[in-house]
mmCIF file of C-alpha atoms in Angstrom:
data_model
loop_
_atom_site.group_PDB
_atom_site.id
_atom_site.type_symbol
_atom_site.label_atom_id
_atom_site.label_comp_id
_atom_site.label_asym_id
_atom_site.label_seq_id
_atom_site.Cartn_x
_atom_site.Cartn_y
_atom_site.Cartn_z
ATOM 1 C CA UNK A 1 23.763 77.040 -104.274
ATOM 2 C CA UNK A 2 25.899 78.805 -106.862
ATOM 3 C CA UNK A 3 27.755 81.782 -105.574
ATOM 4 C CA UNK A 4 29.405 83.025 -108.695
ATOM 5 C CA UNK A 5 26.359 84.888 -110.081
ATOM 6 C CA UNK A 6 25.791 88.464 -109.167
ATOM 7 C CA UNK A 7 22.442 89.980 -107.980
ATOM 8 C CA UNK A 8 20.822 93.346 -108.603
ATOM 9 C CA UNK A 9 18.665 94.320 -105.615
ATOM 10 C CA UNK A 10 16.448 96.932 -107.259
ATOM 11 C CA UNK A 11 14.137 98.864 -104.837
ATOM 12 C CA UNK A 12 14.801 101.013 -101.766
ATOM 13 C CA UNK A 13 17.337 100.964 -99.055
ATOM 14 C CA UNK A 14 17.369 102.554 -95.660
ATOM 15 C CA UNK A 15 17.245 105.363 -94.581
ATOM 16 C CA UNK A 16 14.332 105.929 -94.407
ATOM 17 C CA UNK A 17 13.469 102.554 -92.788
ATOM 18 C CA UNK A 18 10.261 100.927 -94.003
ATOM 19 C CA UNK A 19 8.982 97.424 -94.625
ATOM 20 C CA UNK A 20 10.504 97.148 -98.033
ATOM 21 C CA UNK A 21 13.810 98.932 -97.405
ATOM 22 C CA UNK A 22 14.404 96.859 -94.232
ATOM 23 C CA UNK A 23 13.678 93.635 -96.201
ATOM 24 C CA UNK A 24 16.297 94.619 -98.869
ATOM 25 C CA UNK A 25 18.876 95.473 -96.198
ATOM 26 C CA UNK A 26 18.456 92.256 -94.385
ATOM 27 C CA UNK A 27 18.533 90.315 -97.557
ATOM 28 C CA UNK A 28 21.745 91.947 -98.479
ATOM 29 C CA UNK A 29 23.117 90.944 -95.050
ATOM 30 C CA UNK A 30 22.326 87.273 -95.954
ATOM 31 C CA UNK A 31 23.755 87.604 -99.458
ATOM 32 C CA UNK A 32 26.977 88.954 -97.861
ATOM 33 C CA UNK A 33 27.101 85.946 -95.581
ATOM 34 C CA UNK A 34 26.624 83.578 -98.515
ATOM 35 C CA UNK A 35 29.358 85.581 -100.368
ATOM 36 C CA UNK A 36 27.086 86.371 -103.253
ATOM 37 C CA UNK A 37 28.084 89.551 -105.103
ATOM 38 C CA UNK A 38 25.280 92.194 -105.304
ATOM 39 C CA UNK A 39 24.619 95.745 -106.233
ATOM 40 C CA UNK A 40 21.884 97.885 -104.549
ATOM 41 C CA UNK A 41 19.915 100.150 -106.858
ATOM 42 C CA UNK A 42 18.308 102.571 -104.426
ATOM 43 C CA UNK A 43 15.122 104.572 -105.325
ATOM 44 C CA UNK A 44 14.754 106.245 -101.918
ATOM 45 C CA UNK A 45 14.362 109.934 -102.416
ATOM 46 C CA UNK A 46 15.377 110.810 -98.923
ATOM 47 C CA UNK A 47 19.040 111.270 -98.247
ATOM 48 C CA UNK A 48 20.928 109.953 -95.275
ATOM 49 C CA UNK A 49 23.975 107.943 -94.561
ATOM 50 C CA UNK A 50 23.777 104.423 -95.874
ATOM 51 C CA UNK A 51 25.665 101.414 -94.302
ATOM 52 C CA UNK A 52 26.399 100.113 -97.697
ATOM 53 C CA UNK A 53 27.327 101.582 -101.041
ATOM 54 C CA UNK A 54 24.226 102.018 -103.229
ATOM 55 C CA UNK A 55 23.595 103.261 -106.807
ATOM 56 C CA UNK A 56 20.937 106.060 -106.489
ATOM 57 C CA UNK A 57 18.062 106.003 -109.029
ATOM 58 C CA UNK A 58 16.147 109.303 -108.636
ATOM 59 C CA UNK A 59 14.004 108.875 -111.823
ATOM 60 C CA UNK A 60 12.973 105.303 -111.629
ATOM 61 C CA UNK A 61 11.148 104.732 -114.960
ATOM 62 C CA UNK A 62 13.843 106.547 -116.942
ATOM 63 C CA UNK A 63 16.490 104.709 -115.143
ATOM 64 C CA UNK A 64 15.013 101.337 -115.839
ATOM 65 C CA UNK A 65 15.037 101.884 -119.620
ATOM 66 C CA UNK A 66 18.722 102.967 -119.487
ATOM 67 C CA UNK A 67 19.572 100.015 -117.273
ATOM 68 C CA UNK A 68 18.431 97.297 -119.715
ATOM 69 C CA UNK A 69 20.941 98.651 -122.266
ATOM 70 C CA UNK A 70 23.824 98.677 -119.789
ATOM 71 C CA UNK A 71 25.887 95.730 -118.419
ATOM 72 C CA UNK A 72 23.590 93.942 -115.957
ATOM 73 C CA UNK A 73 23.971 91.550 -113.155
ATOM 74 C CA UNK A 74 23.026 87.860 -113.635
ATOM 75 C CA UNK A 75 20.004 87.910 -111.320
ATOM 76 C CA UNK A 76 17.539 90.789 -111.321
ATOM 77 C CA UNK A 77 15.545 91.057 -108.093
ATOM 78 C CA UNK A 78 13.055 93.857 -108.253
ATOM 79 C CA UNK A 79 10.969 95.294 -105.353
ATOM 80 C CA UNK A 80 9.329 98.236 -106.969
ATOM 81 C CA UNK A 81 5.564 98.270 -106.946
ATOM 82 C CA UNK A 82 4.796 99.688 -110.388
ATOM 83 C CA UNK A 83 3.894 97.348 -113.262
ATOM 84 C CA UNK A 84 5.870 99.710 -115.622
ATOM 85 C CA UNK A 85 8.978 98.827 -113.735
ATOM 86 C CA UNK A 86 8.287 95.069 -113.601
ATOM 87 C CA UNK A 87 7.676 95.109 -117.346
ATOM 88 C CA UNK A 88 10.754 97.061 -118.263
ATOM 89 C CA UNK A 89 12.999 94.856 -116.069
ATOM 90 C CA UNK A 90 11.398 91.741 -117.361
ATOM 91 C CA UNK A 91 12.738 92.573 -120.840
ATOM 92 C CA UNK A 92 16.205 91.609 -119.424
ATOM 93 C CA UNK A 93 15.053 87.947 -119.796
ATOM 94 C CA UNK A 94 15.728 88.607 -123.524
ATOM 95 C CA UNK A 95 19.422 89.193 -122.527
ATOM 96 C CA UNK A 96 19.608 85.882 -120.710
ATOM 97 C CA UNK A 97 19.104 87.309 -117.201
ATOM 98 C CA UNK A 98 17.118 85.691 -114.389
ATOM 99 C CA UNK A 99 14.269 88.104 -113.462
ATOM 100 C CA UNK A 100 12.531 87.724 -110.096
ATOM 101 C CA UNK A 101 9.908 90.211 -108.698
ATOM 102 C CA UNK A 102 9.029 90.324 -104.946
ATOM 103 C CA UNK A 103 5.449 91.712 -104.851
ATOM 104 C CA UNK A 104 5.096 93.535 -101.641
ATOM 105 C CA UNK A 105 1.811 95.189 -102.507
ATOM 106 C CA UNK A 106 -0.666 95.406 -105.383
ATOM 107 C CA UNK A 107 -2.299 98.792 -105.666
ATOM 108 C CA UNK A 108 -3.997 97.928 -108.942
ATOM 109 C CA UNK A 109 -6.104 94.793 -109.363
ATOM 110 C CA UNK A 110 -7.383 93.446 -112.632
ATOM 111 C CA UNK A 111 -10.546 95.524 -112.561
ATOM 112 C CA UNK A 112 -8.589 98.834 -112.489
ATOM 113 C CA UNK A 113 -6.214 98.104 -115.357
ATOM 114 C CA UNK A 114 -6.931 99.214 -118.908
ATOM 115 C CA UNK A 115 -6.417 96.931 -121.889
ATOM 116 C CA UNK A 116 -2.840 98.154 -122.713
ATOM 117 C CA UNK A 117 -1.901 97.671 -118.997
ATOM 118 C CA UNK A 118 -3.275 94.222 -119.048
ATOM 119 C CA UNK A 119 -1.042 93.307 -122.045
ATOM 120 C CA UNK A 120 1.931 94.788 -120.273
ATOM 121 C CA UNK A 121 1.196 92.635 -117.212
ATOM 122 C CA UNK A 122 0.625 89.506 -119.273
ATOM 123 C CA UNK A 123 3.997 90.017 -121.039
ATOM 124 C CA UNK A 124 5.675 90.682 -117.682
ATOM 125 C CA UNK A 125 4.347 87.363 -116.545
ATOM 126 C CA UNK A 126 5.406 85.673 -119.710
ATOM 127 C CA UNK A 127 9.067 86.954 -119.579
ATOM 128 C CA UNK A 128 9.729 86.961 -115.822
ATOM 129 C CA UNK A 129 11.164 83.788 -114.096
ATOM 130 C CA UNK A 130 9.295 84.109 -110.770
ATOM 131 C CA UNK A 131 6.929 86.278 -108.666
ATOM 132 C CA UNK A 132 7.309 86.131 -104.884
ATOM 133 C CA UNK A 133 3.910 87.147 -103.347
ATOM 134 C CA UNK A 134 4.280 88.131 -99.661
ATOM 135 C CA UNK A 135 0.798 86.933 -98.824
ATOM 136 C CA UNK A 136 -1.933 84.672 -100.228
ATOM 137 C CA UNK A 137 -4.032 87.678 -100.969
ATOM 138 C CA UNK A 138 -1.370 89.021 -103.342
ATOM 139 C CA UNK A 139 -0.942 85.625 -104.935
ATOM 140 C CA UNK A 140 -4.729 85.602 -105.702
ATOM 141 C CA UNK A 141 -4.526 89.012 -107.276
ATOM 142 C CA UNK A 142 -1.561 87.862 -109.405
ATOM 143 C CA UNK A 143 -3.612 84.894 -110.660
ATOM 144 C CA UNK A 144 -6.439 87.322 -111.524
ATOM 145 C CA UNK A 145 -3.971 89.139 -113.591
ATOM 146 C CA UNK A 146 -3.060 85.927 -115.458
ATOM 147 C CA UNK A 147 0.308 85.430 -114.006
ATOM 148 C CA UNK A 148 1.049 81.696 -114.294
ATOM 149 C CA UNK A 149 0.589 79.896 -110.990
ATOM 150 C CA UNK A 150 3.715 77.909 -111.480
ATOM 151 C CA UNK A 151 5.678 81.122 -111.323
ATOM 152 C CA UNK A 152 4.182 82.273 -108.097
ATOM 153 C CA UNK A 153 5.410 81.436 -104.585
ATOM 154 C CA UNK A 154 4.088 82.805 -101.302
ATOM 155 C CA UNK A 155 6.806 83.831 -99.036
ATOM 156 C CA UNK A 156 6.312 86.587 -96.330
ATOM 157 C CA UNK A 157 8.884 89.305 -96.476
ATOM 158 C CA UNK A 158 10.205 88.905 -93.017
ATOM 159 C CA UNK A 159 13.891 88.220 -92.537
ATOM 160 C CA UNK A 160 15.292 87.941 -89.006
ATOM 161 C CA UNK A 161 17.592 90.893 -88.158
ATOM 162 C CA UNK A 162 21.381 90.390 -87.533
ATOM 163 C CA UNK A 163 20.974 91.141 -83.843
ATOM 164 C CA UNK A 164 23.592 93.123 -82.033
ATOM 165 C CA UNK A 165 21.499 94.085 -79.045
ATOM 166 C CA UNK A 166 24.296 95.854 -77.131
ATOM 167 C CA UNK A 167 25.432 98.024 -80.043
ATOM 168 C CA UNK A 168 21.846 98.899 -81.297
ATOM 169 C CA UNK A 169 20.710 99.677 -77.778
ATOM 170 C CA UNK A 170 23.485 102.210 -77.391
ATOM 171 C CA UNK A 171 22.097 103.968 -80.493
ATOM 172 C CA UNK A 172 18.744 104.609 -78.582
ATOM 173 C CA UNK A 173 18.631 107.802 -76.510
ATOM 174 C CA UNK A 174 18.533 107.424 -72.744
ATOM 175 C CA UNK A 175 15.185 109.305 -72.503
ATOM 176 C CA UNK A 176 13.523 106.502 -74.485
ATOM 177 C CA UNK A 177 15.133 103.681 -72.518
ATOM 178 C CA UNK A 178 14.012 105.491 -69.351
ATOM 179 C CA UNK A 179 10.353 104.723 -70.249
ATOM 180 C CA UNK A 180 11.159 101.014 -69.619
ATOM 181 C CA UNK A 181 12.886 101.875 -66.335
ATOM 182 C CA UNK A 182 9.978 103.879 -65.111
ATOM 183 C CA UNK A 183 7.266 101.445 -66.036
ATOM 184 C CA UNK A 184 6.693 97.770 -65.356
ATOM 185 C CA UNK A 185 4.942 97.321 -68.768
ATOM 186 C CA UNK A 186 5.453 99.216 -72.030
ATOM 187 C CA UNK A 187 3.447 99.150 -75.175
ATOM 188 C CA UNK A 188 5.277 100.034 -78.493
ATOM 189 C CA UNK A 189 4.051 100.941 -81.960
ATOM 190 C CA UNK A 190 5.500 102.651 -84.983
ATOM 191 C CA UNK A 191 4.087 104.335 -88.223
ATOM 192 C CA UNK A 192 3.420 107.693 -89.818
ATOM 193 C CA UNK A 193 1.251 110.540 -88.790
ATOM 194 C CA UNK A 194 -1.254 112.225 -91.096
ATOM 195 C CA UNK A 195 -1.615 109.504 -93.648
ATOM 196 C CA UNK A 196 -5.375 109.440 -93.948
ATOM 197 C CA UNK A 197 -7.071 106.424 -95.552
ATOM 198 C CA UNK A 198 -10.752 106.920 -96.294
ATOM 199 C CA UNK A 199 -10.594 109.771 -93.784
ATOM 200 C CA UNK A 200 -9.040 107.680 -90.952
ATOM 201 C CA UNK A 201 -5.494 107.812 -89.584
ATOM 202 C CA UNK A 202 -3.755 105.037 -91.499
ATOM 203 C CA UNK A 203 -1.395 103.847 -88.824
ATOM 204 C CA UNK A 204 -3.913 104.377 -85.906
ATOM 205 C CA UNK A 205 -1.965 106.876 -83.576
ATOM 206 C CA UNK A 206 -5.323 108.246 -82.688
ATOM 207 C CA UNK A 207 -6.510 104.725 -81.570
ATOM 208 C CA UNK A 208 -3.369 104.314 -79.647
ATOM 209 C CA UNK A 209 -4.025 107.482 -77.651
ATOM 210 C CA UNK A 210 -7.691 106.499 -76.950
ATOM 211 C CA UNK A 211 -6.618 102.978 -75.961
ATOM 212 C CA UNK A 212 -3.797 104.094 -73.659
ATOM 213 C CA UNK A 213 -5.822 106.888 -71.953
ATOM 214 C CA UNK A 214 -8.087 104.153 -70.721
ATOM 215 C CA UNK A 215 -5.531 101.570 -69.811
ATOM 216 C CA UNK A 216 -3.240 104.063 -68.179
ATOM 217 C CA UNK A 217 -5.942 104.974 -65.626
ATOM 218 C CA UNK A 218 -6.129 101.199 -64.713
ATOM 219 C CA UNK A 219 -2.349 100.679 -64.557
ATOM 220 C CA UNK A 220 -0.066 103.564 -63.200
ATOM 221 C CA UNK A 221 2.951 101.472 -64.321
ATOM 222 C CA UNK A 222 2.003 101.385 -68.008
ATOM 223 C CA UNK A 223 4.014 103.317 -70.649
ATOM 224 C CA UNK A 224 3.663 103.753 -74.330
ATOM 225 C CA UNK A 225 6.309 104.499 -77.026
ATOM 226 C CA UNK A 226 5.233 105.538 -80.570
ATOM 227 C CA UNK A 227 8.155 105.722 -83.046
ATOM 228 C CA UNK A 228 7.180 108.108 -85.862
ATOM 229 C CA UNK A 229 8.375 107.071 -89.251
ATOM 230 C CA UNK A 230 7.201 110.110 -91.092
ATOM 231 C CA UNK A 231 4.837 113.066 -90.764
ATOM 232 C CA UNK A 232 2.457 114.033 -93.471
ATOM 233 C CA UNK A 233 0.362 116.550 -91.467
ATOM 234 C CA UNK A 234 2.197 118.552 -88.885
ATOM 235 C CA UNK A 235 -1.020 120.247 -87.680
ATOM 236 C CA UNK A 236 -2.572 116.841 -87.054
ATOM 237 C CA UNK A 237 0.453 115.742 -85.106
ATOM 238 C CA UNK A 238 0.179 118.922 -82.984
ATOM 239 C CA UNK A 239 -3.474 117.955 -82.178
ATOM 240 C CA UNK A 240 -2.451 114.473 -81.178
ATOM 241 C CA UNK A 241 0.166 115.965 -78.789
ATOM 242 C CA UNK A 242 -2.559 118.162 -77.332
ATOM 243 C CA UNK A 243 -4.749 115.156 -76.696
ATOM 244 C CA UNK A 244 -1.981 113.316 -74.875
ATOM 245 C CA UNK A 245 -1.406 116.409 -72.687
ATOM 246 C CA UNK A 246 -5.138 116.799 -72.098
ATOM 247 C CA UNK A 247 -5.102 113.251 -70.632
ATOM 248 C CA UNK A 248 -2.097 114.114 -68.474
ATOM 249 C CA UNK A 249 -0.004 111.450 -70.207
ATOM 250 C CA UNK A 250 2.906 113.379 -71.558
ATOM 251 C CA UNK A 251 5.358 111.677 -69.291
ATOM 252 C CA UNK A 252 4.034 108.210 -70.116
ATOM 253 C CA UNK A 253 3.036 108.344 -73.800
ATOM 254 C CA UNK A 254 6.335 109.138 -75.713
ATOM 255 C CA UNK A 255 6.401 110.238 -79.329
ATOM 256 C CA UNK A 256 9.777 109.428 -80.798
ATOM 257 C CA UNK A 257 11.089 111.405 -83.806
ATOM 258 C CA UNK A 258 14.643 110.062 -84.083
ATOM 259 C CA UNK A 259 15.493 107.301 -86.524
ATOM 260 C CA UNK A 260 16.545 104.618 -84.160
ATOM 261 C CA UNK A 261 16.651 100.744 -84.255
ATOM 262 C CA UNK A 262 13.081 99.591 -83.475
ATOM 263 C CA UNK A 263 13.666 95.964 -82.780
ATOM 264 C CA UNK A 264 15.309 96.495 -79.338
ATOM 265 C CA UNK A 265 12.104 98.335 -78.263
ATOM 266 C CA UNK A 266 9.983 95.324 -79.596
ATOM 267 C CA UNK A 267 12.151 92.983 -77.645
ATOM 268 C CA UNK A 268 11.741 95.014 -74.416
ATOM 269 C CA UNK A 269 7.961 95.677 -74.778
ATOM 270 C CA UNK A 270 5.140 93.915 -73.030
ATOM 271 C CA UNK A 271 2.995 94.481 -76.088
ATOM 272 C CA UNK A 272 3.456 95.513 -79.739
ATOM 273 C CA UNK A 273 0.341 97.032 -81.456
ATOM 274 C CA UNK A 274 -0.423 97.827 -85.108
ATOM 275 C CA UNK A 275 -3.943 99.363 -85.433
ATOM 276 C CA UNK A 276 -3.595 100.116 -89.250
ATOM 277 C CA UNK A 277 -6.661 100.855 -91.370
ATOM 278 C CA UNK A 278 -5.109 99.171 -94.416
ATOM 279 C CA UNK A 279 -2.051 96.879 -94.512
ATOM 280 C CA UNK A 280 -0.088 94.226 -96.154
ATOM 281 C CA UNK A 281 2.074 91.581 -94.686
ATOM 282 C CA UNK A 282 3.558 93.792 -91.952
ATOM 283 C CA UNK A 283 7.320 92.993 -91.290
ATOM 284 C CA UNK A 284 7.037 94.588 -87.812
ATOM 285 C CA UNK A 285 4.360 92.143 -86.716
ATOM 286 C CA UNK A 286 6.435 89.218 -87.836
ATOM 287 C CA UNK A 287 9.426 90.737 -86.054
ATOM 288 C CA UNK A 288 7.386 90.946 -82.797
ATOM 289 C CA UNK A 289 6.408 87.311 -83.022
ATOM 290 C CA UNK A 290 9.962 86.352 -83.823
ATOM 291 C CA UNK A 291 11.115 88.052 -80.634
ATOM 292 C CA UNK A 292 8.241 86.488 -78.649
ATOM 293 C CA UNK A 293 6.502 89.753 -78.031
ATOM 294 C CA UNK A 294 2.600 89.621 -77.745
ATOM 295 C CA UNK A 295 0.988 91.456 -80.585
ATOM 296 C CA UNK A 296 -2.402 93.060 -81.145
ATOM 297 C CA UNK A 297 -3.354 94.323 -84.641
ATOM 298 C CA UNK A 298 -6.432 95.305 -86.693
ATOM 299 C CA UNK A 299 -8.104 92.618 -88.694
ATOM 300 C CA UNK A 300 -7.920 94.430 -92.057
ATOM 301 C CA UNK A 301 -5.950 91.491 -93.589
ATOM 302 C CA UNK A 302 -5.125 88.036 -92.444
ATOM 303 C CA UNK A 303 -2.477 88.264 -89.776
ATOM 304 C CA UNK A 304 0.235 85.714 -88.918
ATOM 305 C CA UNK A 305 -0.390 82.820 -86.392
ATOM 306 C CA UNK A 306 -0.044 84.124 -82.811
ATOM 307 C CA UNK A 307 -1.414 87.678 -83.424
ATOM 308 C CA UNK A 308 -4.448 88.808 -81.432
ATOM 309 C CA UNK A 309 -6.729 90.865 -83.765
ATOM 310 C CA UNK A 310 -9.418 93.427 -83.116
ATOM 311 C CA UNK A 311 -12.258 94.824 -85.350
ATOM 312 C CA UNK A 312 -10.803 97.526 -87.570
ATOM 313 C CA UNK A 313 -11.179 101.189 -86.110
ATOM 314 C CA UNK A 314 -13.181 99.827 -83.037
ATOM 315 C CA UNK A 315 -11.475 101.655 -80.216
ATOM 316 C CA UNK A 316 -13.402 99.635 -77.599
ATOM 317 C CA UNK A 317 -12.444 96.300 -79.107
ATOM 318 C CA UNK A 318 -8.802 97.503 -79.474
ATOM 319 C CA UNK A 319 -8.684 98.486 -75.788
ATOM 320 C CA UNK A 320 -10.235 95.178 -74.745
ATOM 321 C CA UNK A 321 -7.859 93.157 -76.790
ATOM 322 C CA UNK A 322 -4.819 95.034 -75.322
ATOM 323 C CA UNK A 323 -6.203 94.781 -71.828
ATOM 324 C CA UNK A 324 -6.596 90.947 -72.190
ATOM 325 C CA UNK A 325 -3.096 90.453 -73.456
ATOM 326 C CA UNK A 326 -1.482 92.635 -70.830
ATOM 327 C CA UNK A 327 -3.362 91.129 -67.950
ATOM 328 C CA UNK A 328 -3.077 87.470 -69.093
ATOM 329 C CA UNK A 329 -0.185 85.048 -68.829
ATOM 330 C CA UNK A 330 1.991 85.484 -72.040
ATOM 331 C CA UNK A 331 1.437 82.930 -74.744
ATOM 332 C CA UNK A 332 4.543 80.856 -75.732
ATOM 333 C CA UNK A 333 5.356 82.137 -79.295
ATOM 334 C CA UNK A 334 8.349 79.910 -79.862
ATOM 335 C CA UNK A 335 6.372 77.738 -82.310
ATOM 336 C CA UNK A 336 5.536 80.733 -84.402
ATOM 337 C CA UNK A 337 9.219 81.926 -84.358
ATOM 338 C CA UNK A 338 10.277 78.942 -86.267
ATOM 339 C CA UNK A 339 7.812 79.816 -89.002
ATOM 340 C CA UNK A 340 9.373 83.192 -89.297
ATOM 341 C CA UNK A 341 12.950 81.795 -89.764
ATOM 342 C CA UNK A 342 12.192 79.620 -92.679
ATOM 343 C CA UNK A 343 11.131 82.425 -95.130
ATOM 344 C CA UNK A 344 14.670 83.609 -96.046
ATOM 345 C CA UNK A 345 15.713 80.072 -96.877
ATOM 346 C CA UNK A 346 12.758 79.751 -99.258
ATOM 347 C CA UNK A 347 13.628 83.050 -100.872
ATOM 348 C CA UNK A 348 17.237 82.246 -101.444
ATOM 349 C CA UNK A 349 16.231 78.959 -102.958
ATOM 350 C CA UNK A 350 14.279 80.705 -105.561
ATOM 351 C CA UNK A 351 16.510 83.687 -106.146
ATOM 352 C CA UNK A 352 19.890 81.879 -106.459
#
């Protein structure tokens, strides 16, 4: 592995924390360990204190055209979802740069792209060195877009965190940790509030409330923590809070607004749930499996080995799946943990 070449990590960096930004942060942790020089180009619109120096890029498309005329790093690793960005950055191949795109999501498939966009995608595939699809579904879509198969690798985006449990747990307020002290079992989840997808709550907070209101009556030592990543509709959030209160669960169903490390909660939890209406290859699910925490998720996409799925938006099936996991002997997830550990090595082999 050559360590003299520099890497441009182009995407988003926390805060705010999300699947892509956490992936970039952990990848940079590993690049640092490997003594590979890198620069982070951060398109996150939200401010906040970063744990590394970043180069902010507020106007992404305009920045990309300026960047190709500047002095560039040797390896261009792009995480942005727009084909316009992928195309512009792929032009750096003409300057002798290595261009790799990690495709975390494909919002536009081949049927939605116009002729000019199809040409742009074709040229992007021609110029770029490699595409890392985070799932088989994304690989299939890339193939439909005529990206050469030899240039596509399927590598989930999960990278194990650099765990400092003692330090990170100290960053979690006492009132949150108290939930684990007061209850013998705690369910955890995270996501936004008010993101509607075809009229349904994207991250499934409403389903969590429905499910917990039933299981909480059966088990008085059951708690729930929902970490809110962002709020789109404040009025809807207030209605959810009213539902929690109406069930008399305000002391047992905790909504967390602070930006805190989430993995310590996953480690402590009896169950992690992800009842999303639409999804990609969720990093949080792979993190739960990595830590050996039982996981229940919707069946909207193919889930990793070891995950228990329920029928999307079916509250009864969701409750049934959670009940069975909580009341059953925990499955040994060690075999699946090994699967999660290999992805970063595969990524670095392609990138460097």
